[in-house]
Coordinates of C-alpha atoms in Angstrom, one line a residue:
M263 CA -150.5 139.8 -146.3
S264 CA -149.9 143.6 -144.7
R265 CA -147.0 145.4 -146.2
A266 CA -147.0 147.9 -143.5
L267 CA -143.6 146.9 -142.0
L268 CA -142.5 144.5 -144.9
L269 CA -140.7 145.6 -148.2
R270 CA -139.7 142.3 -149.4
T271 CA -139.0 138.5 -148.2
A272 CA -135.6 137.4 -149.2
T273 CA -134.6 133.9 -150.0
A274 CA -133.5 131.6 -147.0
L275 CA -130.0 132.4 -145.9
T276 CA -127.0 130.1 -146.6
A277 CA -124.1 129.8 -144.6
G278 CA -121.9 131.4 -146.9
L279 CA -124.3 134.5 -147.4
A280 CA -124.6 134.9 -143.6
L281 CA -120.6 135.6 -143.5
A282 CA -120.9 138.0 -146.6
T283 CA -124.1 140.1 -146.2
T284 CA -125.5 142.3 -143.8
L285 CA -126.5 142.2 -140.2
T286 CA -127.6 144.5 -137.4
A287 CA -129.1 144.4 -133.0
C288 CA -130.4 146.0 -129.7
G289 CA -131.5 147.9 -126.6
G290 CA -130.1 148.0 -123.2
S291 CA -129.2 149.4 -119.8
S292 CA -126.8 152.4 -119.0
T293 CA -123.2 151.7 -117.9
A294 CA -120.6 154.0 -116.9
A295 CA -119.4 156.9 -119.1
G296 CA -119.0 160.6 -119.5
S297 CA -119.1 163.5 -121.3
D298 CA -116.4 165.9 -122.3
S299 CA -115.7 169.3 -120.7
A300 CA -116.9 172.4 -122.6
G301 CA -114.3 173.9 -124.7
G302 CA -111.6 171.1 -124.1
G303 CA -110.7 167.7 -124.7
E304 CA -109.0 167.5 -128.1
K305 CA -108.1 164.1 -127.0
T306 CA -111.3 162.8 -126.2
V307 CA -114.5 161.4 -128.1
T308 CA -117.8 160.6 -126.9
V309 CA -120.0 157.7 -127.9
Y310 CA -123.5 157.1 -127.3
S311 CA -124.6 153.5 -128.1
A312 CA -126.9 150.8 -127.8
D313 CA -125.6 147.9 -125.7
G314 CA -124.3 144.7 -127.0
L315 CA -121.0 145.2 -128.2
K316 CA -119.4 146.3 -124.9
S317 CA -118.3 143.4 -122.3
D318 CA -118.5 143.7 -118.5
K319 CA -115.4 141.6 -118.6
G320 CA -113.7 143.9 -120.8
D321 CA -113.4 141.6 -123.9
G322 CA -116.0 142.8 -126.1
W323 CA -115.6 144.3 -129.6
Y324 CA -115.9 147.7 -128.3
D325 CA -113.2 147.1 -125.6
K326 CA -110.9 145.9 -128.1
V327 CA -111.4 148.3 -130.9
F328 CA -111.4 151.4 -128.4
A329 CA -108.3 150.3 -126.8
D330 CA -106.7 150.1 -130.3
F331 CA -107.9 153.2 -131.3
T332 CA -106.6 155.0 -128.3
K333 CA -103.3 153.4 -128.7
K334 CA -103.2 154.5 -132.2
T335 CA -104.4 158.1 -132.1
G336 CA -104.0 159.1 -128.4
I337 CA -107.9 159.8 -128.3
E338 CA -109.6 158.6 -125.2
V339 CA -113.2 157.2 -125.8
K340 CA -115.8 158.0 -123.5
Y341 CA -118.5 155.6 -123.6
V342 CA -122.3 155.9 -122.7
E343 CA -124.7 153.0 -123.4
G344 CA -128.5 152.3 -123.1
G345 CA -131.5 151.4 -125.0
S346 CA -131.7 152.6 -128.5
G347 CA -134.6 154.9 -128.0
E348 CA -133.1 156.0 -124.7
M349 CA -129.9 157.1 -126.4
V350 CA -131.8 159.1 -129.2
Q351 CA -134.1 160.8 -126.5
R352 CA -130.9 161.7 -124.5
A353 CA -129.1 163.4 -127.5
V354 CA -132.4 165.2 -128.3
R355 CA -132.2 166.7 -124.8
E356 CA -128.9 167.6 -125.1
K357 CA -129.2 169.2 -128.6
T358 CA -128.4 172.9 -127.5
N359 CA -125.6 171.6 -125.5
T360 CA -124.3 168.8 -127.4
Q361 CA -122.3 166.1 -125.6
A362 CA -122.2 162.8 -128.0
D363 CA -119.8 162.9 -131.0
V364 CA -120.8 159.5 -132.3
L365 CA -124.3 157.9 -131.9
I366 CA -124.6 154.1 -132.4
T367 CA -127.9 152.6 -132.4
L368 CA -130.4 150.1 -134.0
P369 CA -133.1 150.8 -136.6
P370 CA -135.4 152.5 -136.8
F371 CA -133.9 154.6 -133.9
I372 CA -130.9 155.7 -136.3
Q373 CA -133.4 156.7 -138.9
Q374 CA -135.3 158.4 -136.0
A375 CA -132.3 160.2 -134.8
D376 CA -131.6 161.5 -138.5
G377 CA -135.1 162.7 -138.6
K378 CA -134.7 164.9 -135.4
G379 CA -131.6 166.5 -137.0
L380 CA -129.4 164.9 -134.7
L381 CA -126.7 163.5 -137.4
Q382 CA -124.3 165.1 -139.9
A383 CA -123.2 163.7 -143.2
Y384 CA -120.0 161.8 -143.0
A385 CA -118.9 158.8 -145.0
P386 CA -116.3 156.9 -143.0
Q387 CA -113.3 155.3 -144.9
G388 CA -114.5 151.8 -145.9
S389 CA -118.2 152.9 -146.2
D390 CA -118.0 152.2 -149.7
Q391 CA -117.8 148.4 -148.9
V392 CA -120.7 148.4 -146.9
N393 CA -124.4 147.4 -148.7
G394 CA -126.4 150.0 -149.7
A395 CA -129.3 148.9 -147.5
D396 CA -127.2 149.1 -144.6
K397 CA -126.1 152.9 -145.0
A398 CA -128.0 156.1 -145.6
A399 CA -127.8 157.5 -149.1
D400 CA -126.8 160.8 -147.9
A401 CA -124.1 159.5 -145.7
K402 CA -125.9 160.5 -142.4
W403 CA -125.3 156.9 -141.0
T404 CA -123.5 153.5 -141.7
S405 CA -123.6 150.1 -140.1
V406 CA -120.3 149.1 -138.3
V407 CA -121.6 145.7 -137.1
N408 CA -124.2 143.6 -138.8
N409 CA -126.5 141.6 -136.7
Y410 CA -130.0 139.7 -136.9
F411 CA -132.8 139.7 -134.4
G412 CA -133.6 136.4 -132.6
F413 CA -134.7 134.9 -129.4
V414 CA -133.0 132.8 -126.7
Y415 CA -134.2 129.8 -124.5
N416 CA -132.6 127.7 -121.7
K417 CA -131.0 124.7 -123.1
K418 CA -130.9 122.9 -119.5
E419 CA -134.5 123.3 -118.8
L420 CA -135.9 122.8 -122.7
T421 CA -134.4 119.8 -124.4
T422 CA -135.2 121.5 -127.8
A423 CA -135.9 125.2 -128.5
P424 CA -139.3 126.2 -129.1
R425 CA -140.3 126.3 -132.8
T426 CA -143.4 128.5 -133.3
W427 CA -144.6 131.6 -131.8
E428 CA -147.7 129.7 -130.9
E429 CA -146.0 127.4 -128.5
L430 CA -145.0 130.3 -126.4
L431 CA -148.7 130.6 -125.5
D432 CA -148.6 127.1 -123.3
A433 CA -148.9 127.3 -119.7
T434 CA -145.3 126.0 -119.6
Y435 CA -144.0 129.7 -120.3
K436 CA -146.3 131.5 -117.8
G437 CA -144.0 133.7 -115.7
K438 CA -141.1 132.4 -117.8
L439 CA -141.1 134.5 -120.7
Q440 CA -140.1 138.1 -121.2
Y441 CA -139.3 140.5 -124.1
S442 CA -138.0 144.0 -123.8
T443 CA -140.2 147.2 -124.2
P444 CA -140.9 148.2 -127.6
G445 CA -140.3 151.8 -128.5
V446 CA -137.6 151.9 -125.6
A447 CA -135.2 148.9 -126.6
G448 CA -134.2 148.3 -130.3
D449 CA -134.7 144.5 -129.7
G450 CA -138.1 145.2 -128.2
T451 CA -139.1 147.1 -131.1
A452 CA -137.9 144.2 -133.2
V453 CA -140.3 141.8 -131.4
L454 CA -143.2 144.0 -133.1
V455 CA -141.3 144.1 -136.5
K456 CA -141.1 140.5 -136.7
A457 CA -144.7 139.6 -135.3
V458 CA -146.3 141.8 -137.9
H459 CA -144.4 140.1 -140.6
D460 CA -144.9 136.7 -139.4
F461 CA -148.7 137.0 -138.6
G462 CA -149.3 139.0 -141.9
G463 CA -150.2 142.5 -140.4
K464 CA -150.6 144.9 -137.4
D465 CA -153.9 143.8 -136.2
Q466 CA -152.9 139.9 -136.3
A467 CA -149.7 140.6 -134.7
M468 CA -151.4 142.7 -131.8
D469 CA -154.0 139.9 -131.4
F470 CA -151.2 137.4 -130.8
L471 CA -149.3 139.6 -128.5
K472 CA -152.4 140.4 -126.4
R473 CA -152.7 136.5 -125.9
L474 CA -149.1 136.1 -125.1
Q475 CA -149.1 138.9 -122.3
A476 CA -150.7 136.2 -120.1
N477 CA -147.3 134.4 -119.9
N478 CA -145.0 137.6 -120.3
V479 CA -143.0 138.7 -117.0
G480 CA -143.5 142.4 -118.0
P481 CA -141.7 145.2 -119.4
S482 CA -137.8 145.5 -119.6
S483 CA -135.9 148.4 -120.8
S484 CA -132.7 146.3 -121.2
T485 CA -132.5 143.4 -123.6
S486 CA -129.1 142.4 -122.3
K487 CA -130.5 141.7 -118.9
L488 CA -132.6 138.9 -120.3
A489 CA -130.2 136.5 -121.3
P490 CA -128.5 136.1 -117.9
K491 CA -132.1 135.5 -116.6
T492 CA -132.7 133.0 -119.2
D493 CA -129.2 131.3 -118.5
K494 CA -130.1 130.8 -114.7
G495 CA -133.6 129.5 -115.5
E496 CA -135.4 132.5 -114.3
L497 CA -136.8 132.8 -117.8
L498 CA -137.3 130.0 -120.3
V499 CA -137.3 132.4 -123.3
A500 CA -136.6 135.8 -124.0
N501 CA -135.7 138.2 -127.1
G502 CA -132.3 139.4 -127.9
D503 CA -130.3 139.6 -131.1
V504 CA -127.6 137.1 -132.6
Q505 CA -124.4 139.1 -132.0
M506 CA -125.2 139.8 -128.4
N507 CA -126.5 136.4 -127.4
F508 CA -123.9 134.4 -129.2
A509 CA -121.2 136.5 -127.3
Q510 CA -123.0 136.1 -124.0
S511 CA -123.3 132.2 -124.5
K512 CA -119.5 132.0 -124.2
S513 CA -120.0 132.5 -120.5
M514 CA -123.6 131.4 -120.3
P515 CA -123.7 127.6 -121.1
N516 CA -127.5 127.3 -121.0
L517 CA -128.3 129.8 -123.4
G518 CA -129.5 128.9 -127.0
I519 CA -130.5 131.0 -129.8
W520 CA -133.6 130.3 -132.0
F521 CA -135.9 131.9 -134.5
P522 CA -139.8 131.7 -134.1
A523 CA -142.0 130.7 -137.0
K524 CA -145.7 131.1 -137.3
D525 CA -147.3 127.7 -137.0
G526 CA -147.0 126.0 -140.4
G527 CA -144.3 128.4 -141.6
R528 CA -140.4 128.7 -141.6
P529 CA -138.1 130.6 -139.0
T530 CA -137.6 134.3 -139.9
T531 CA -135.5 137.0 -139.0
F532 CA -134.3 140.2 -140.4
A533 CA -131.0 142.3 -140.4
L534 CA -130.8 144.4 -137.2
P535 CA -127.4 146.3 -137.4
Y536 CA -125.4 148.6 -135.3
A537 CA -125.5 151.9 -137.1
A538 CA -123.3 154.7 -136.6
G539 CA -123.8 158.4 -137.2
L540 CA -121.6 161.5 -136.5
V541 CA -123.5 163.8 -134.2
A542 CA -124.5 167.3 -135.6
K543 CA -122.7 170.2 -133.8
A544 CA -120.5 167.5 -132.0
P545 CA -117.9 168.9 -129.7
H546 CA -115.2 166.9 -131.1
T547 CA -116.2 166.4 -134.8
E548 CA -112.8 165.4 -136.2
N549 CA -112.1 162.8 -133.5
G550 CA -115.6 161.5 -134.3
K551 CA -114.8 161.0 -137.9
K552 CA -111.5 159.3 -136.9
L553 CA -113.4 156.7 -134.7
L554 CA -115.7 156.1 -137.5
D555 CA -113.0 155.6 -139.9
H556 CA -111.5 153.0 -137.1
L557 CA -114.6 151.3 -136.6
L558 CA -115.0 150.5 -140.3
S559 CA -111.3 149.8 -140.8
E560 CA -110.2 146.2 -142.0
D561 CA -108.5 145.5 -138.9
A562 CA -111.5 146.2 -136.6
Q563 CA -114.0 144.5 -139.2
K564 CA -111.9 141.4 -138.9
L565 CA -112.6 141.1 -135.1
V566 CA -116.4 141.6 -135.4
S567 CA -116.9 137.7 -135.4
E568 CA -113.8 136.7 -133.6
V569 CA -114.1 139.1 -130.7
G570 CA -117.9 140.4 -130.9
G571 CA -119.7 137.4 -132.1
G572 CA -121.2 139.4 -134.9
F573 CA -120.9 139.9 -138.7
P574 CA -118.8 142.4 -140.4
A575 CA -120.4 145.4 -142.0
R576 CA -118.1 145.6 -144.9
T577 CA -118.7 143.0 -147.7
D578 CA -115.1 142.6 -148.6
V579 CA -114.1 141.3 -145.1
K580 CA -114.8 137.6 -145.0
P581 CA -113.7 136.1 -141.6
T582 CA -112.9 132.3 -141.3
D583 CA -112.6 132.1 -137.5
A584 CA -114.4 129.4 -135.5
N585 CA -117.3 132.0 -134.5
A586 CA -117.7 132.8 -138.0
I587 CA -118.2 129.3 -139.0
E588 CA -120.7 128.7 -136.0
L589 CA -122.7 131.7 -136.8
A590 CA -122.9 130.9 -140.4
K591 CA -124.2 127.5 -139.3
L592 CA -126.6 129.0 -136.9
M593 CA -128.1 131.1 -139.7
G594 CA -128.5 128.5 -142.1
G595 CA -132.1 127.8 -143.4
V596 CA -133.4 130.9 -141.8
E597 CA -135.7 133.1 -143.9
V598 CA -134.5 136.6 -143.9
F599 CA -136.9 139.6 -144.8
E600 CA -136.1 143.3 -145.2
P601 CA -138.4 145.6 -143.2
D602 CA -139.5 149.1 -144.5
W603 CA -137.6 151.1 -142.1
A604 CA -138.9 154.2 -143.7
D605 CA -142.4 153.3 -142.9
I606 CA -141.6 152.0 -139.4
D607 CA -139.8 155.2 -138.6
K608 CA -142.9 157.0 -139.7
N609 CA -145.5 155.0 -138.0
L610 CA -143.4 153.9 -135.1
T611 CA -145.5 155.7 -132.4
A612 CA -148.8 154.2 -133.7
Y613 CA -147.1 150.8 -133.8
V614 CA -146.1 151.3 -130.0
D615 CA -149.3 152.8 -129.1
A616 CA -151.1 149.8 -130.6
W617 CA -148.8 147.4 -128.7
K618 CA -149.6 149.3 -125.5
S619 CA -153.3 148.9 -126.0
A620 CA -153.2 145.3 -126.8
T621 CA -151.0 144.3 -123.9
G622 CA -152.3 146.8 -121.4
S623 CA -148.8 148.0 -121.0

């Protein structure tokens, strides 16, 4: 088996471990936000983030913790969201006139941001309770919400979830399957990571994705838009991540979560956390530090499962709410592997180019 994207394979994740260990998620589409005026805004902080933690209905984890933060500090949170790669590229373009104070994105894009000099070191209060694999050794970034990669399916149209990758080649899924764009969306990039792991190497994965293209609707810069399409039956299967899709399923009754296996193998996934870093030369550095402290506070972390449908980044926070119990059950028996994110960051362009060549995208 190729080790290009895989550092090690972990044992099957048990229900109890799912609540105590790490997690991560995803790409998405732009929403409203704003940037601070030059030279002012002592009471503002601007966040660039991958989507999935803020709700259109105003009841997401970001909605709750940002409101609590403003009430506590008087600092207004200005918010911009998009695909993980999109947010990094925006920050790169603004490097000579920095607008963001905090950047929150999925691997390998948080590592990419660090490599481009976009982040400055800061260890938020509570980060000592975050597992070493879920934060940078030099304090350039730390996970604030843990999550796992997954897929969704329409429970109304399909009586049971697909089990294997190979099933998705069936004509049943022609024009009814879609995954977000690798290199643009974090969850889209995760499709490549998982396929390379499950099929045992880059060439094998690209051969499969080439065949799968016959059923694929086409590119999507937003992972979050695929779940509503799946719930409505426009799609039967799409990619996503556990936190985002679990939260969406509360208002999308036909949405189910599953983890593909290679034919003859076990279902697998890997941690895909929301990782946050303080932006270098941020216009409101101190406010950014205060927000990062708040996101990792015990009070905010206790809301991750109850409000956000995700997993706490802090290992000392062990929720027992109904969502936490359901999430643990969902993750039971799924094999979790740990990608080599340093390798992926280094070779991401080559992997994406290989995917484009294989699929004609």
